Coordinates of C-alpha atoms and ligand atoms in Angstrom, one line a residue:
X1 CA -16.3 7.2 27.3
X2 CA -18.9 10.5 26.7
X3 CA -18.2 13.7 25.3
X4 CA -19.0 17.2 27.3
X5 CA -19.1 20.4 26.0
X6 CA -19.8 23.8 27.5
X7 CA -20.3 27.4 26.6
X8 CA -20.9 31.0 28.2
X9 CA -20.9 34.0 25.8
X10 CA -22.7 36.1 23.4
X11 CA -23.1 33.5 20.7
X12 CA -25.5 30.8 19.8
X13 CA -25.1 28.9 22.8
X14 CA -27.2 26.0 21.1
X15 CA -25.0 26.2 17.6
X16 CA -21.8 25.9 19.8
X17 CA -22.8 22.8 22.1
X18 CA -24.5 20.8 18.7
X19 CA -21.4 21.4 16.8
X20 CA -19.1 20.5 19.7
X21 CA -20.8 17.5 20.2
X22 CA -20.9 16.5 16.6
X23 CA -17.1 16.7 16.7
X24 CA -17.2 14.4 19.8
X25 CA -19.9 12.0 18.9
X26 CA -17.2 9.4 18.2
X27 CA -16.7 9.1 21.6
X28 CA -20.0 7.7 22.6
X29 CA -23.3 8.1 20.6
X30 CA -26.2 6.5 22.0
X31 CA -27.8 9.3 23.4
X32 CA -27.3 13.3 23.8
X33 CA -28.4 16.2 25.4
X34 CA -28.3 19.9 25.9
X35 CA -29.4 22.3 28.9
X36 CA -29.0 26.2 28.3
X37 CA -29.8 28.9 30.8
X38 CA -31.1 31.6 28.7
X39 CA -32.3 35.1 30.2
X40 CA -32.9 33.2 33.6
X41 CA -34.9 30.3 31.9
X42 CA -33.8 27.3 31.3
X43 CA -34.2 25.2 28.2
X44 CA -33.3 21.5 27.9
X45 CA -33.6 18.5 25.6
X46 CA -32.3 14.9 25.1
X47 CA -32.5 12.4 22.4
X48 CA -31.4 8.8 22.0
X49 CA -29.4 7.6 19.2
X50 CA -27.3 9.6 17.1
X51 CA -26.7 13.5 17.2
X52 CA -29.0 14.6 14.6
X53 CA -32.1 13.1 16.6
X54 CA -31.0 15.9 19.0
X55 CA -30.6 18.7 16.3
X56 CA -34.0 17.7 14.7
X57 CA -35.6 18.0 18.6
X58 CA -34.0 21.4 19.2
X59 CA -34.5 22.9 15.9
X60 CA -37.1 25.5 16.9
X61 CA -34.7 26.8 20.0
X62 CA -32.5 29.7 19.7
X63 CA -30.7 31.8 22.7
X64 CA -30.6 35.3 22.0
X65 CA -27.6 37.4 23.6
X66 CA -25.8 36.2 26.6
X67 CA -26.4 32.9 27.5
X68 CA -24.5 29.7 29.1
X69 CA -25.1 25.8 28.5
X70 CA -24.0 22.3 28.5
X71 CA -23.8 19.5 26.5
X72 CA -23.1 15.8 26.5
X73 CA -22.8 12.7 24.2
X74 CA -23.1 9.3 26.1
X75 CA -21.8 5.8 25.9
X76 CA -23.7 3.9 28.5
X77 CA -21.9 2.7 31.4
X78 CA -24.8 2.7 34.3
X79 CA -28.4 2.3 33.0
X80 CA -29.5 1.5 29.5
X81 CA -29.2 4.1 26.8
X82 CA -32.6 5.6 27.2
X83 CA -33.7 9.4 27.1
X84 CA -34.1 9.8 30.8
X85 CA -30.5 7.9 31.5
X86 CA -29.2 10.5 28.9
X87 CA -27.5 13.8 30.3
X88 CA -27.9 16.4 31.3
X89 CA -29.1 15.0 34.4
X90 CA -31.3 17.4 36.7
X91 CA -32.8 18.1 39.8
X92 CA -35.0 21.0 40.9
X93 CA -33.1 23.7 39.2
X94 CA -29.7 22.3 38.2
X95 CA -28.4 20.7 35.2
X96 CA -25.0 18.7 35.1
X97 CA -23.2 16.8 32.6
X98 CA -20.6 14.1 33.8
X99 CA -18.0 12.0 32.0
X100 CA -16.3 9.1 34.1
X101 CA -17.9 6.9 37.1
X102 CA -19.0 7.8 40.5
X103 CA -18.1 4.9 42.3
X104 CA -19.8 5.4 45.3
X105 CA -23.3 6.4 43.8
X106 CA -25.2 3.7 45.4
X107 CA -24.7 4.8 49.0
X108 CA -25.1 8.6 48.1
X109 CA -28.2 7.3 46.3
X110 CA -29.7 5.4 49.3
X111 CA -29.0 8.5 51.7
X112 CA -30.8 11.0 49.2
X113 CA -33.7 8.7 49.0
X114 CA -34.1 8.3 52.8
X115 CA -34.3 12.3 52.7
X116 CA -37.0 12.2 49.9
X117 CA -35.1 12.5 46.8
X118 CA -36.7 11.1 43.9
X119 CA -34.4 9.8 41.1
X120 CA -35.4 10.4 37.5
X121 CA -32.8 8.0 35.8
X122 CA -30.6 5.0 36.7
X123 CA -27.4 6.5 36.4
X124 CA -24.5 6.9 38.8
X125 CA -24.4 10.9 37.6
X126 CA -27.7 11.7 39.1
X127 CA -26.6 11.6 42.7
X128 CA -24.4 14.8 41.9
X129 CA -27.1 17.1 41.2
X130 CA -29.2 16.3 44.0
X131 CA -26.4 16.1 46.7
X132 CA -25.4 19.6 45.2
X133 CA -29.2 21.0 45.6
X134 CA -29.4 19.5 49.1
X135 CA -26.2 21.5 50.3
X136 CA -27.4 24.5 47.9
X137 CA -30.2 24.6 50.9
X138 CA -27.8 26.1 53.6
X139 CA -24.6 27.0 51.4
X140 CA -23.8 29.5 48.3
X141 CA -23.7 27.8 45.1
X142 CA -19.7 27.2 45.0
X143 CA -19.5 26.0 48.7
X144 CA -22.5 23.4 47.8
X145 CA -20.4 22.4 44.7
X146 CA -17.2 21.7 46.6
X147 CA -19.1 20.1 49.4
X148 CA -20.6 17.7 46.9
X149 CA -17.0 17.2 45.5
X150 CA -15.5 16.0 48.8
X151 CA -18.4 13.5 48.9
X152 CA -18.0 11.8 45.7
X153 CA -15.6 9.1 44.8
X154 CA -14.4 7.9 41.2
X155 CA -13.7 9.7 37.6
X156 CA -15.2 12.6 36.8
X157 CA -15.2 15.8 34.5
X158 CA -18.2 17.6 35.4
X159 CA -19.8 20.8 34.3
X160 CA -22.8 22.3 36.4
X161 CA -25.4 24.9 35.7
X162 CA -27.7 26.0 38.2
X163 CA -30.7 28.8 37.9
X164 CA -30.0 31.1 40.4
X165 CA -26.3 32.0 38.6
X166 CA -25.0 32.9 35.2
X167 CA -21.9 30.4 36.0
X168 CA -20.9 27.3 34.9
X169 CA -19.2 25.2 37.8
X170 CA -16.6 22.7 36.8
X171 CA -14.6 20.0 38.3
X172 CA -11.7 17.3 36.8
X173 CA -10.6 14.0 38.4
X174 CA -9.7 11.1 36.2
X175 CA -11.6 12.2 32.9
X176 CA -10.4 15.1 30.6
X177 CA -11.5 18.5 30.7
X178 CA -10.3 21.8 29.2
X179 CA -11.4 25.2 29.2
X180 CA -10.8 27.6 26.1
X181 CA -11.2 31.5 26.2
X182 CA -11.8 33.9 23.4
X183 CA -12.4 37.3 24.0
X184 CA -15.4 37.3 26.7
X185 CA -16.3 33.6 25.5
X186 CA -15.4 30.6 27.5
X187 CA -15.5 27.1 26.1
X188 CA -15.6 23.7 27.9
X189 CA -14.5 20.4 26.3
X190 CA -13.7 17.0 27.0
X191 CA -11.6 17.3 24.1
X192 CA -10.0 19.9 21.8
X193 CA -11.8 18.4 18.6
X194 CA -14.6 19.9 19.9
X195 CA -13.2 23.7 20.1
X196 CA -10.9 23.8 17.6
X197 CA -11.1 27.0 15.5
X198 CA -13.3 28.3 18.1
X199 CA -10.7 29.6 20.7
X200 CA -6.6 29.1 20.9
X201 CA -5.9 30.0 24.3
X202 CA -6.6 26.9 26.7
X203 CA -6.2 25.2 30.2
X204 CA -6.0 21.5 30.3
X205 CA -7.3 20.9 33.7
X206 CA -5.5 18.5 36.1
X207 CA -6.9 16.0 38.1
X208 CA -8.3 17.7 41.4
X209 CA -8.7 20.9 39.7
X210 CA -12.2 22.6 40.2
X211 CA -13.6 26.2 39.7
X212 CA -16.1 28.3 38.0
X213 CA -16.6 30.8 35.1
X214 CA -18.7 33.4 34.6
X215 CA -19.2 36.8 32.6
X216 CA -16.8 38.3 34.4
X217 CA -13.7 35.5 34.2
X218 CA -12.8 32.3 35.5
X219 CA -11.2 30.8 38.9
X220 CA -9.6 27.6 39.1
X221 CA -8.4 25.8 42.4
X222 CA -7.3 22.9 44.0
X223 CA -6.9 21.4 47.5
X224 CA -3.3 22.1 47.2
X225 CA -3.4 25.8 45.8
X226 CA -6.6 28.5 46.0
X227 CA -5.5 30.2 43.0
X228 CA -4.2 28.2 39.8
X229 CA -2.9 29.9 36.9
X230 CA -4.3 29.5 33.7
X231 CA -1.8 27.7 31.4
X232 CA -2.5 29.8 27.9
X233 CA -1.7 26.6 25.9
X234 CA -2.4 26.8 22.4
X235 CA -4.2 24.4 19.6
X236 CA -3.4 23.2 16.5
X237 CA -5.9 23.6 13.8
X238 CA -6.7 20.1 12.5
X239 CA -10.2 20.6 11.4
X240 CA -9.9 20.3 7.7
X241 CA -7.9 17.2 7.7
X242 CA -10.9 15.6 10.1
X243 CA -13.2 16.0 7.2
X244 CA -13.8 12.7 5.1
X245 CA -12.6 14.4 2.0
X246 CA -14.9 12.4 -0.6
X247 CA -14.0 9.0 1.3
X248 CA -17.1 7.0 2.0
X249 CA -16.2 6.5 5.8
X250 CA -13.6 8.2 7.9
X251 CA -12.1 4.7 8.4
X252 CA -11.6 4.3 4.5
X253 CA -10.0 7.8 4.4
X254 CA -8.0 6.9 7.5
X255 CA -6.7 3.6 5.9
X256 CA -5.8 5.7 2.6
X257 CA -4.2 8.2 4.4
X258 CA -1.7 5.9 6.4
X259 CA 1.1 6.3 3.7
X260 CA 1.2 10.0 4.1
X261 CA 1.0 10.1 8.0
X262 CA 3.7 7.1 8.3
X263 CA 6.2 9.6 6.5
X264 CA 4.8 12.4 9.1
X265 CA 5.9 9.6 11.7
X266 CA 9.6 9.1 10.4
X267 CA 10.1 12.8 9.6
X268 CA 13.1 13.8 11.1
X269 CA 13.6 10.8 13.1
X270 CA 15.3 8.3 10.4
X271 CA 18.6 9.6 9.3
X272 CA 21.6 8.2 7.6
X273 CA 23.4 8.3 10.4
X274 CA 20.5 6.1 12.4
X275 CA 17.7 7.0 14.4
X276 CA 17.5 10.4 16.4
X277 CA 14.7 10.4 19.0
X278 CA 15.3 13.9 20.9
X279 CA 12.6 13.0 23.1
X280 CA 14.8 10.4 24.7
X281 CA 18.3 12.1 24.5
X282 CA 20.4 12.2 27.3
X283 CA 20.8 9.5 30.0
X284 CA 17.2 8.6 30.2
X285 CA 17.8 4.7 28.9
X286 CA 20.9 4.0 31.4
X287 CA 20.3 1.8 33.5
X288 CA 17.4 -0.1 31.8
X289 CA 17.5 -4.0 31.6
X290 CA 13.9 -4.5 30.6
X291 CA 10.8 -3.3 28.9
X292 CA 7.3 -3.5 29.9
X293 CA 4.9 -2.7 27.4
X294 CA 1.0 -1.9 28.5
X295 CA -2.0 -0.8 26.6
X296 CA -5.4 -1.9 25.5
X297 CA -6.9 -2.8 22.2
X298 CA -5.1 -2.0 19.2
X299 CA -2.7 -0.4 21.0
X300 CA -1.8 -3.8 22.7
X301 CA -1.6 -5.4 19.6
X302 CA 1.1 -2.9 18.3
X303 CA 2.8 -3.6 21.8
X304 CA 2.9 -7.3 21.0
X305 CA 4.6 -6.8 17.5
X306 CA 7.2 -4.5 18.9
X307 CA 7.8 -7.1 21.6
X308 CA 9.2 -9.3 18.7
X309 CA 11.5 -6.6 17.3
X310 CA 12.6 -5.5 20.7
X311 CA 13.9 -9.0 21.6
X312 CA 15.1 -9.6 18.0
X313 CA 17.0 -6.4 17.2
X314 CA 17.5 -4.6 20.3
X315 CA 18.2 -7.9 22.4
X316 CA 16.2 -6.2 25.5
X317 CA 14.2 -8.6 27.6
X318 CA 10.9 -7.6 27.0
X319 CA 7.0 -8.0 28.3
X320 CA 3.5 -6.9 27.2
X321 CA 0.8 -6.5 29.4
X322 CA -3.0 -6.0 28.9
X323 CA -3.5 -2.5 31.1
X324 CA -7.0 -3.8 32.8
X325 CA -5.1 -7.2 33.7
X326 CA -2.0 -5.3 34.8
X327 CA -3.8 -2.9 37.3
X328 CA -5.1 -5.8 39.6
X329 CA -2.3 -8.5 39.1
X330 CA -0.1 -7.3 41.7
X331 CA 3.0 -7.0 39.3
X332 CA 6.5 -7.3 40.1
X333 CA 7.9 -3.9 39.1
X334 CA 11.6 -3.5 39.3
X335 CA 13.5 0.1 39.0
X336 CA 15.5 -1.2 36.0
X337 CA 12.4 -1.8 33.8
X338 CA 11.3 1.1 31.6
X339 CA 7.5 1.0 31.5
X340 CA 6.0 2.0 27.9
X341 CA 2.7 2.8 27.4
X342 CA 0.8 3.1 24.2
X343 CA -2.4 4.5 23.7
X344 CA -4.1 6.4 20.6
X345 CA -6.2 9.0 22.8
X346 CA -4.0 9.1 25.8
X347 CA -7.2 8.8 27.6
X348 CA -7.9 5.2 28.2
X349 CA -8.5 5.0 31.8
X350 CA -6.9 1.5 32.4
X351 CA -3.9 2.5 30.7
X352 CA -3.6 5.8 32.5
X353 CA -4.2 3.7 36.0
X354 CA -1.3 1.3 34.8
X355 CA 1.1 4.5 34.2
X356 CA 0.1 5.8 37.6
X357 CA 0.9 2.5 39.2
X358 CA 4.3 2.3 37.4
X359 CA 5.2 5.9 38.5
X360 CA 4.4 5.1 42.1
X361 CA 6.8 2.0 42.1
X362 CA 9.5 4.5 40.7
X363 CA 10.0 3.2 37.4
X364 CA 10.8 5.2 34.4
X365 CA 8.1 5.7 32.0
X366 CA 7.7 6.4 28.5
X367 CA 4.1 7.2 26.4
X368 CA 4.1 6.3 22.9
X369 CA 0.8 8.4 22.1
X370 CA -1.1 10.3 19.1
X371 CA -2.6 13.1 21.1
X372 CA -0.2 15.7 22.5
X373 CA -1.3 17.3 26.0
X374 CA -3.3 14.0 26.6
X375 CA -3.4 12.9 30.1
X376 CA -0.9 9.7 29.4
X377 CA 1.1 12.5 27.8
X378 CA 1.4 14.6 30.7
X379 CA 1.9 11.8 32.9
X380 CA 4.7 10.0 31.6
X381 CA 8.3 11.2 32.0
X382 CA 8.9 11.2 28.1
X383 CA 6.6 10.7 25.3
X384 CA 6.9 9.9 21.6
X385 CA 4.1 11.4 19.6
X386 CA 2.7 9.0 16.8
X387 CA 1.8 12.1 14.4
X388 CA -1.2 10.2 12.9
X389 CA -3.5 13.1 12.9
X390 CA -7.2 13.2 14.4
X391 CA -8.7 9.5 13.9
X392 CA -12.2 9.8 13.9
X393 CA -13.1 6.0 12.9
X394 CA -13.8 4.0 16.1
X395 CA -12.2 1.2 14.6
X396 CA -8.3 2.1 14.7
X397 CA -6.2 2.1 11.5
X398 CA -3.4 4.7 11.1
X399 CA -3.0 4.9 14.8
X400 CA -2.1 1.3 14.8
X401 CA 0.3 1.8 11.8
X402 CA 2.1 4.7 13.3
X403 CA 2.5 3.2 16.5
X404 CA 4.3 -0.1 15.2
X405 CA 6.6 2.4 13.2
X406 CA 7.4 4.4 16.8
X407 CA 8.0 1.3 18.1
X408 CA 10.1 0.0 15.6
X409 CA 12.5 3.3 15.6
X410 CA 12.5 2.8 19.3
X411 CA 13.7 -0.7 18.6
X412 CA 16.5 0.3 16.3
X413 CA 17.2 3.6 18.8
X414 CA 18.1 1.3 21.3
X415 CA 19.7 -1.4 18.9
X416 CA 22.2 1.5 17.8
X417 CA 23.3 2.4 21.4
X418 CA 23.6 -0.9 22.4
X419 CA 25.4 -1.9 19.4
X420 CA 23.2 -5.1 19.1
X421 CA 23.1 -4.7 15.0
X422 CA 26.2 -4.5 13.0
X423 CA 26.6 -1.2 10.7
X424 CA 25.3 -3.1 7.9
X425 CA 22.3 -4.5 9.4
X426 CA 21.5 -1.0 11.0
X427 CA 21.7 0.2 7.6
X428 CA 19.3 -2.1 5.8
X429 CA 16.8 -1.5 8.7
X430 CA 16.9 2.0 8.2
X431 CA 16.4 1.5 4.5
X432 CA 13.5 -0.6 5.2
X433 CA 12.1 1.6 7.6
X434 CA 11.9 4.3 5.1
X435 CA 10.4 2.1 2.7
X436 CA 7.3 1.6 4.9
X437 CA 5.3 4.5 3.8
X438 CA 5.3 2.9 0.2
X439 CA 4.3 -0.4 1.4
X440 CA 1.2 1.2 3.2
X441 CA 0.1 2.7 -0.2
X442 CA -3.5 1.3 -0.8
X443 CA -3.1 0.0 -4.3
X444 CA -6.3 0.1 -6.7
X445 CA -6.2 -3.4 -7.5
X446 CA -5.9 -4.9 -3.7
X447 CA -8.9 -2.9 -2.9
X448 CA -11.3 -3.7 -5.8
X449 CA -9.9 -7.4 -5.3
X450 CA -10.7 -7.4 -1.4
X451 CA -14.2 -5.5 -2.2
X452 CA -15.1 -8.6 -5.0
X453 CA -14.1 -11.3 -2.8
X454 CA -15.3 -9.8 0.5
X455 CA -19.0 -11.2 -0.3
X456 CA -17.7 -14.7 0.3
X457 CA -17.3 -14.0 4.0
X458 CA -20.6 -12.6 5.2
X459 CA -21.6 -15.6 6.5
X460 CA -20.6 -19.1 8.4
X461 CA -19.7 -19.3 12.1
X462 CA -16.5 -17.5 12.5
X463 CA -13.3 -16.4 11.4
X464 CA -9.6 -17.3 12.3
X465 CA -7.0 -14.8 11.4
X466 CA -3.7 -16.8 11.7
X467 CA -0.2 -16.0 11.4
X468 CA 3.3 -16.4 12.9
X469 CA 5.9 -14.4 14.7
X470 CA 4.9 -10.8 14.5
X471 CA 2.2 -11.8 12.0
X472 CA 0.3 -13.1 14.8
X473 CA -0.2 -9.8 16.3
X474 CA -1.3 -8.4 13.0
X475 CA -3.6 -11.8 13.0
X476 CA -5.1 -10.4 16.4
X477 CA -5.4 -7.1 14.9
X478 CA -7.3 -8.2 11.8
X479 CA -9.7 -10.1 14.0
X480 CA -10.4 -7.1 16.0
X481 CA -10.9 -5.1 13.3
X482 CA -13.1 -7.4 11.7
X483 CA -15.4 -8.0 15.1
X484 CA -15.7 -4.4 15.8
X485 CA -17.3 -3.3 12.6
X486 CA -18.8 -6.5 11.1
X487 CA -20.4 -7.8 14.2
X488 CA -19.0 -11.2 12.8
X489 CA -16.9 -13.7 15.5
X490 CA -13.5 -13.6 14.7
X491 CA -10.3 -14.6 16.7
X492 CA -6.7 -13.9 15.9
X493 CA -4.2 -17.2 16.7
X494 CA -0.8 -18.2 15.9
X495 CA -0.8 -20.7 13.3
X496 CA 0.9 -23.1 15.0
X497 CA -1.4 -23.1 17.7
X498 CA -4.5 -24.3 15.7
X499 CA -3.9 -27.7 16.4
X500 CA -3.7 -27.6 19.9
X501 CA -7.6 -27.3 20.0
X502 CA -9.3 -24.7 17.7
X503 CA -9.1 -26.7 14.7
X504 CA -11.6 -28.8 16.1
X505 CA -13.9 -26.0 14.8
X506 CA -12.7 -26.3 11.2
X507 CA -15.4 -26.8 8.6
X508 CA -16.3 -25.1 5.3
X509 CA -18.4 -22.6 7.2
X510 CA -15.3 -21.5 9.2
X511 CA -13.3 -18.8 7.4
X512 CA -9.6 -18.8 7.9
X513 CA -7.6 -15.5 6.8
X514 CA -4.1 -16.5 6.5
X515 CA -1.2 -14.3 7.1
X516 CA 1.5 -16.1 4.8
X517 CA 4.8 -14.1 5.2
X518 CA 7.6 -15.2 2.8
X519 CA 10.4 -14.0 5.0
X520 CA 9.3 -15.7 8.1
X521 CA 8.5 -19.0 9.0
X522 CA 6.9 -19.5 5.5
X523 CA 6.8 -23.5 5.2
X524 CA 5.9 -23.8 8.8
X525 CA 2.8 -21.3 8.2
X526 CA 2.0 -23.2 5.1
X527 CA 1.9 -26.3 6.8
X528 CA -0.7 -25.1 9.3
X529 CA -2.8 -23.8 6.3
X530 CA -2.8 -27.3 5.0
X531 CA -3.9 -28.8 8.1
X532 CA -7.1 -26.5 8.2
X533 CA -7.3 -27.1 4.6
X534 CA -7.4 -30.6 5.1
X535 CA -10.5 -30.1 7.5
X536 CA -12.1 -28.1 4.6
X537 CA -12.0 -24.6 6.6
X538 CA -12.8 -22.2 3.9
X539 CA -9.2 -20.0 3.2
X540 CA -8.4 -16.8 2.1
X541 CA -4.7 -16.5 1.7
X542 CA -2.9 -13.0 2.1
X543 CA 0.6 -13.5 0.8
X544 CA 2.9 -12.4 -2.0
X545 CA 3.6 -16.0 -2.4
X546 CA 0.7 -17.6 -4.5
X547 CA -0.8 -20.4 -2.6
X548 CA -2.8 -22.8 -4.7
X549 CA -4.9 -24.7 -1.9
X550 CA -6.7 -21.6 -0.7
X551 CA -10.2 -20.6 -1.8
X552 CA -9.1 -17.0 -2.6
X553 CA -5.7 -15.1 -2.8
X554 CA -5.2 -11.8 -2.0
X555 CA -1.6 -10.9 -3.9
X556 CA 0.7 -8.9 -2.5
X557 CA 3.9 -7.1 -3.4
X558 CA 7.2 -9.5 -3.1
X559 CA 9.5 -7.8 -0.5
X560 CA 12.9 -9.0 1.1
X561 CA 11.6 -8.0 4.2
X562 CA 8.9 -8.8 6.6
X563 CA 8.2 -5.3 7.8
X564 CA 7.3 -4.3 4.4
X565 CA 5.1 -7.6 4.0
X566 CA 3.5 -6.8 7.5
X567 CA 2.5 -3.0 6.4
X568 CA 1.0 -4.1 3.1
X569 CA -0.9 -7.0 4.9
X570 CA -2.3 -4.8 7.6
X571 CA -3.7 -2.4 4.6
X572 CA -5.2 -5.9 3.2
X573 CA -6.8 -6.8 6.6
X574 CA -8.0 -3.5 7.4
X575 CA -9.8 -3.2 3.8
X576 CA -11.2 -6.5 4.3
X577 CA -12.8 -5.8 7.6
X578 CA -14.3 -2.6 6.0
X579 CA -15.8 -4.2 2.8
X580 CA -17.5 -6.9 4.8
X581 CA -19.0 -4.4 7.1
X582 CA -20.3 -2.3 4.3
X583 CA -21.8 -5.2 2.5
X584 CA -23.4 -5.9 6.1
X585 CA -24.7 -2.4 6.1
X586 CA -23.0 -1.6 9.2
X587 CA -22.0 1.9 10.6
X588 CA -18.2 1.6 9.9
X589 CA -17.4 4.8 11.6
X590 CA -19.4 4.2 14.5
X591 CA -19.9 0.6 15.5
X592 CA -22.5 -0.2 18.0
X593 CA -21.8 -0.5 21.8
X594 CA -18.2 1.0 20.9
X595 CA -16.6 4.3 21.9
X596 CA -13.3 6.0 20.4
X597 CA -12.0 6.7 23.9
X598 CA -12.4 4.5 26.8
X599 CA -12.2 6.7 29.6
X600 CA -14.1 4.3 32.1
X601 CA -12.5 1.2 33.9
Ligands
LIG701 O1 -6.6 5.3 22.8 P1 -6.2 3.8 22.9 O2 -5.2 3.5 22.2 O3 -5.6 3.9 24.5 O4 -7.2 2.9 23.0 C1 -7.4 1.6 23.5 C2 -8.4 0.7 22.9 O5 -9.7 1.2 23.1 C3 -8.5 0.8 21.2 O6 -7.5 0.7 20.6 C4 -9.6 0.0 21.0 O7 -9.4 -1.2 20.9 C5 -10.0 0.5 19.2 N1 -11.3 0.5 18.8 C6 -9.6 -0.8 18.5 O8 -10.1 -0.4 17.1

């Protein structure tokens, strides 16, 4: 959830920390802070709200020559978003930044309080720093650090600095952390975005690794090995594409980018002869009779879309699980099931834990993910990258578009292996697949229309997004987008289900966004819309077929395949959410209470 950075070297430590935090701000942004050890003295500052508040507060400070520091941008889990609860947390002469949750902190806190320690914050993190200082009284720094690690339970990526040593101590368990090297400089970050362009020789820590860096070098170990080798992984330079490029928001840029990134997603994978997924070559899918898809949020919605495709086209039994539910339901896991996790970030804690459970049960696992080297990619047996590029808007757009594309390719890959489609049918699907980048282009007239009509949809008591078949998960995704950035209540529903209760809410103040496909269950969906219209719900119809009973109509291109309709409708619903949020003057890219990457349970 939070973002952490660290630096040791001769450059301007404050600038490096603040620039790194700026890149990570999308992960959590209710407060931020830094601590720098400069010539034996600490400088530390924190500010609530966005990073520019911290930038203003630290304007007067600059380190000279060699120094080291740590920084943090927070998404509150324990304790309100106040300055006291912001990181770095401190003891007498020690500062720490932490991403994750220390689960046994209450127990440790009581123990420390009994010994006379006074706490400055309500966070779980602070116990670490006091416990460290307690052990430091009788042990060396590194021994005290290790002893503290043994006492804490939960998930963490931790950086700690203490006054009597020009060293950064680190540990990783369940939350992402990496170390980058360039000449004599050392960089830490919870995600590579913070260090792109600064270093290109990195080590992605595995769970259980810990150690320290100082001016002389670094040391990495774990309980299994006293000397872990540096991985020397390299980073792609993606910085330029991560800028806004003239769009008002990252979300807008990312909606407009979808056509291009979809082309990247398909590149080299959709051939005239069929789908080529080298990642799955060989015998990987042999013996698989069922597919279980597991994810959270938007990624869950894309999984649901693919469940329709997998059963329809590949004739494979398929179920979809919300990761946070799956973890605790004591699921029945059979060895002939392929377990597929879907995640943009590859760091979502619930999805990662679900993956661990499936692996433990001996299932074959596949990750569909946007971030190479992420925890989920590293853990799964196989992975297919979605190639969406850096997604900065908290509300996912291009990640969803590319996930659906990969899942559809995956479906066709199985269909061709099992011959569940005829040659002609497969050819037709491949042709349609190649056409999705075009269907996802944002047309000026569509954007203008949505912009204009969005003003009607700012008030009222709620929204229903409705659709049938795989337009139902698209309705779920449309409602999720709207909720996230407009803060208006919205639900996605299967059109046919409205009459079983929700229609009781219908009146002119209830807004229905109807996703009316001309290719799938057209008449049935139309009847459901009429039922709502008869009860005076204000309705916006999104379709290629003119529906004269709607209050508003968003006209789409006429296609002969539902997946092309799907992609254009997806764009229309994304634009609608964004334009409503703009009119409400909300922060489109960093909506309240959210974080880009949810690395806590
Ligand atoms: O990184 P992941 O795809 O695993 O993230 C899962 C959800 O947290 C994420 O999709 C969330 O719902 C987005 N904010 C949706 O826009």
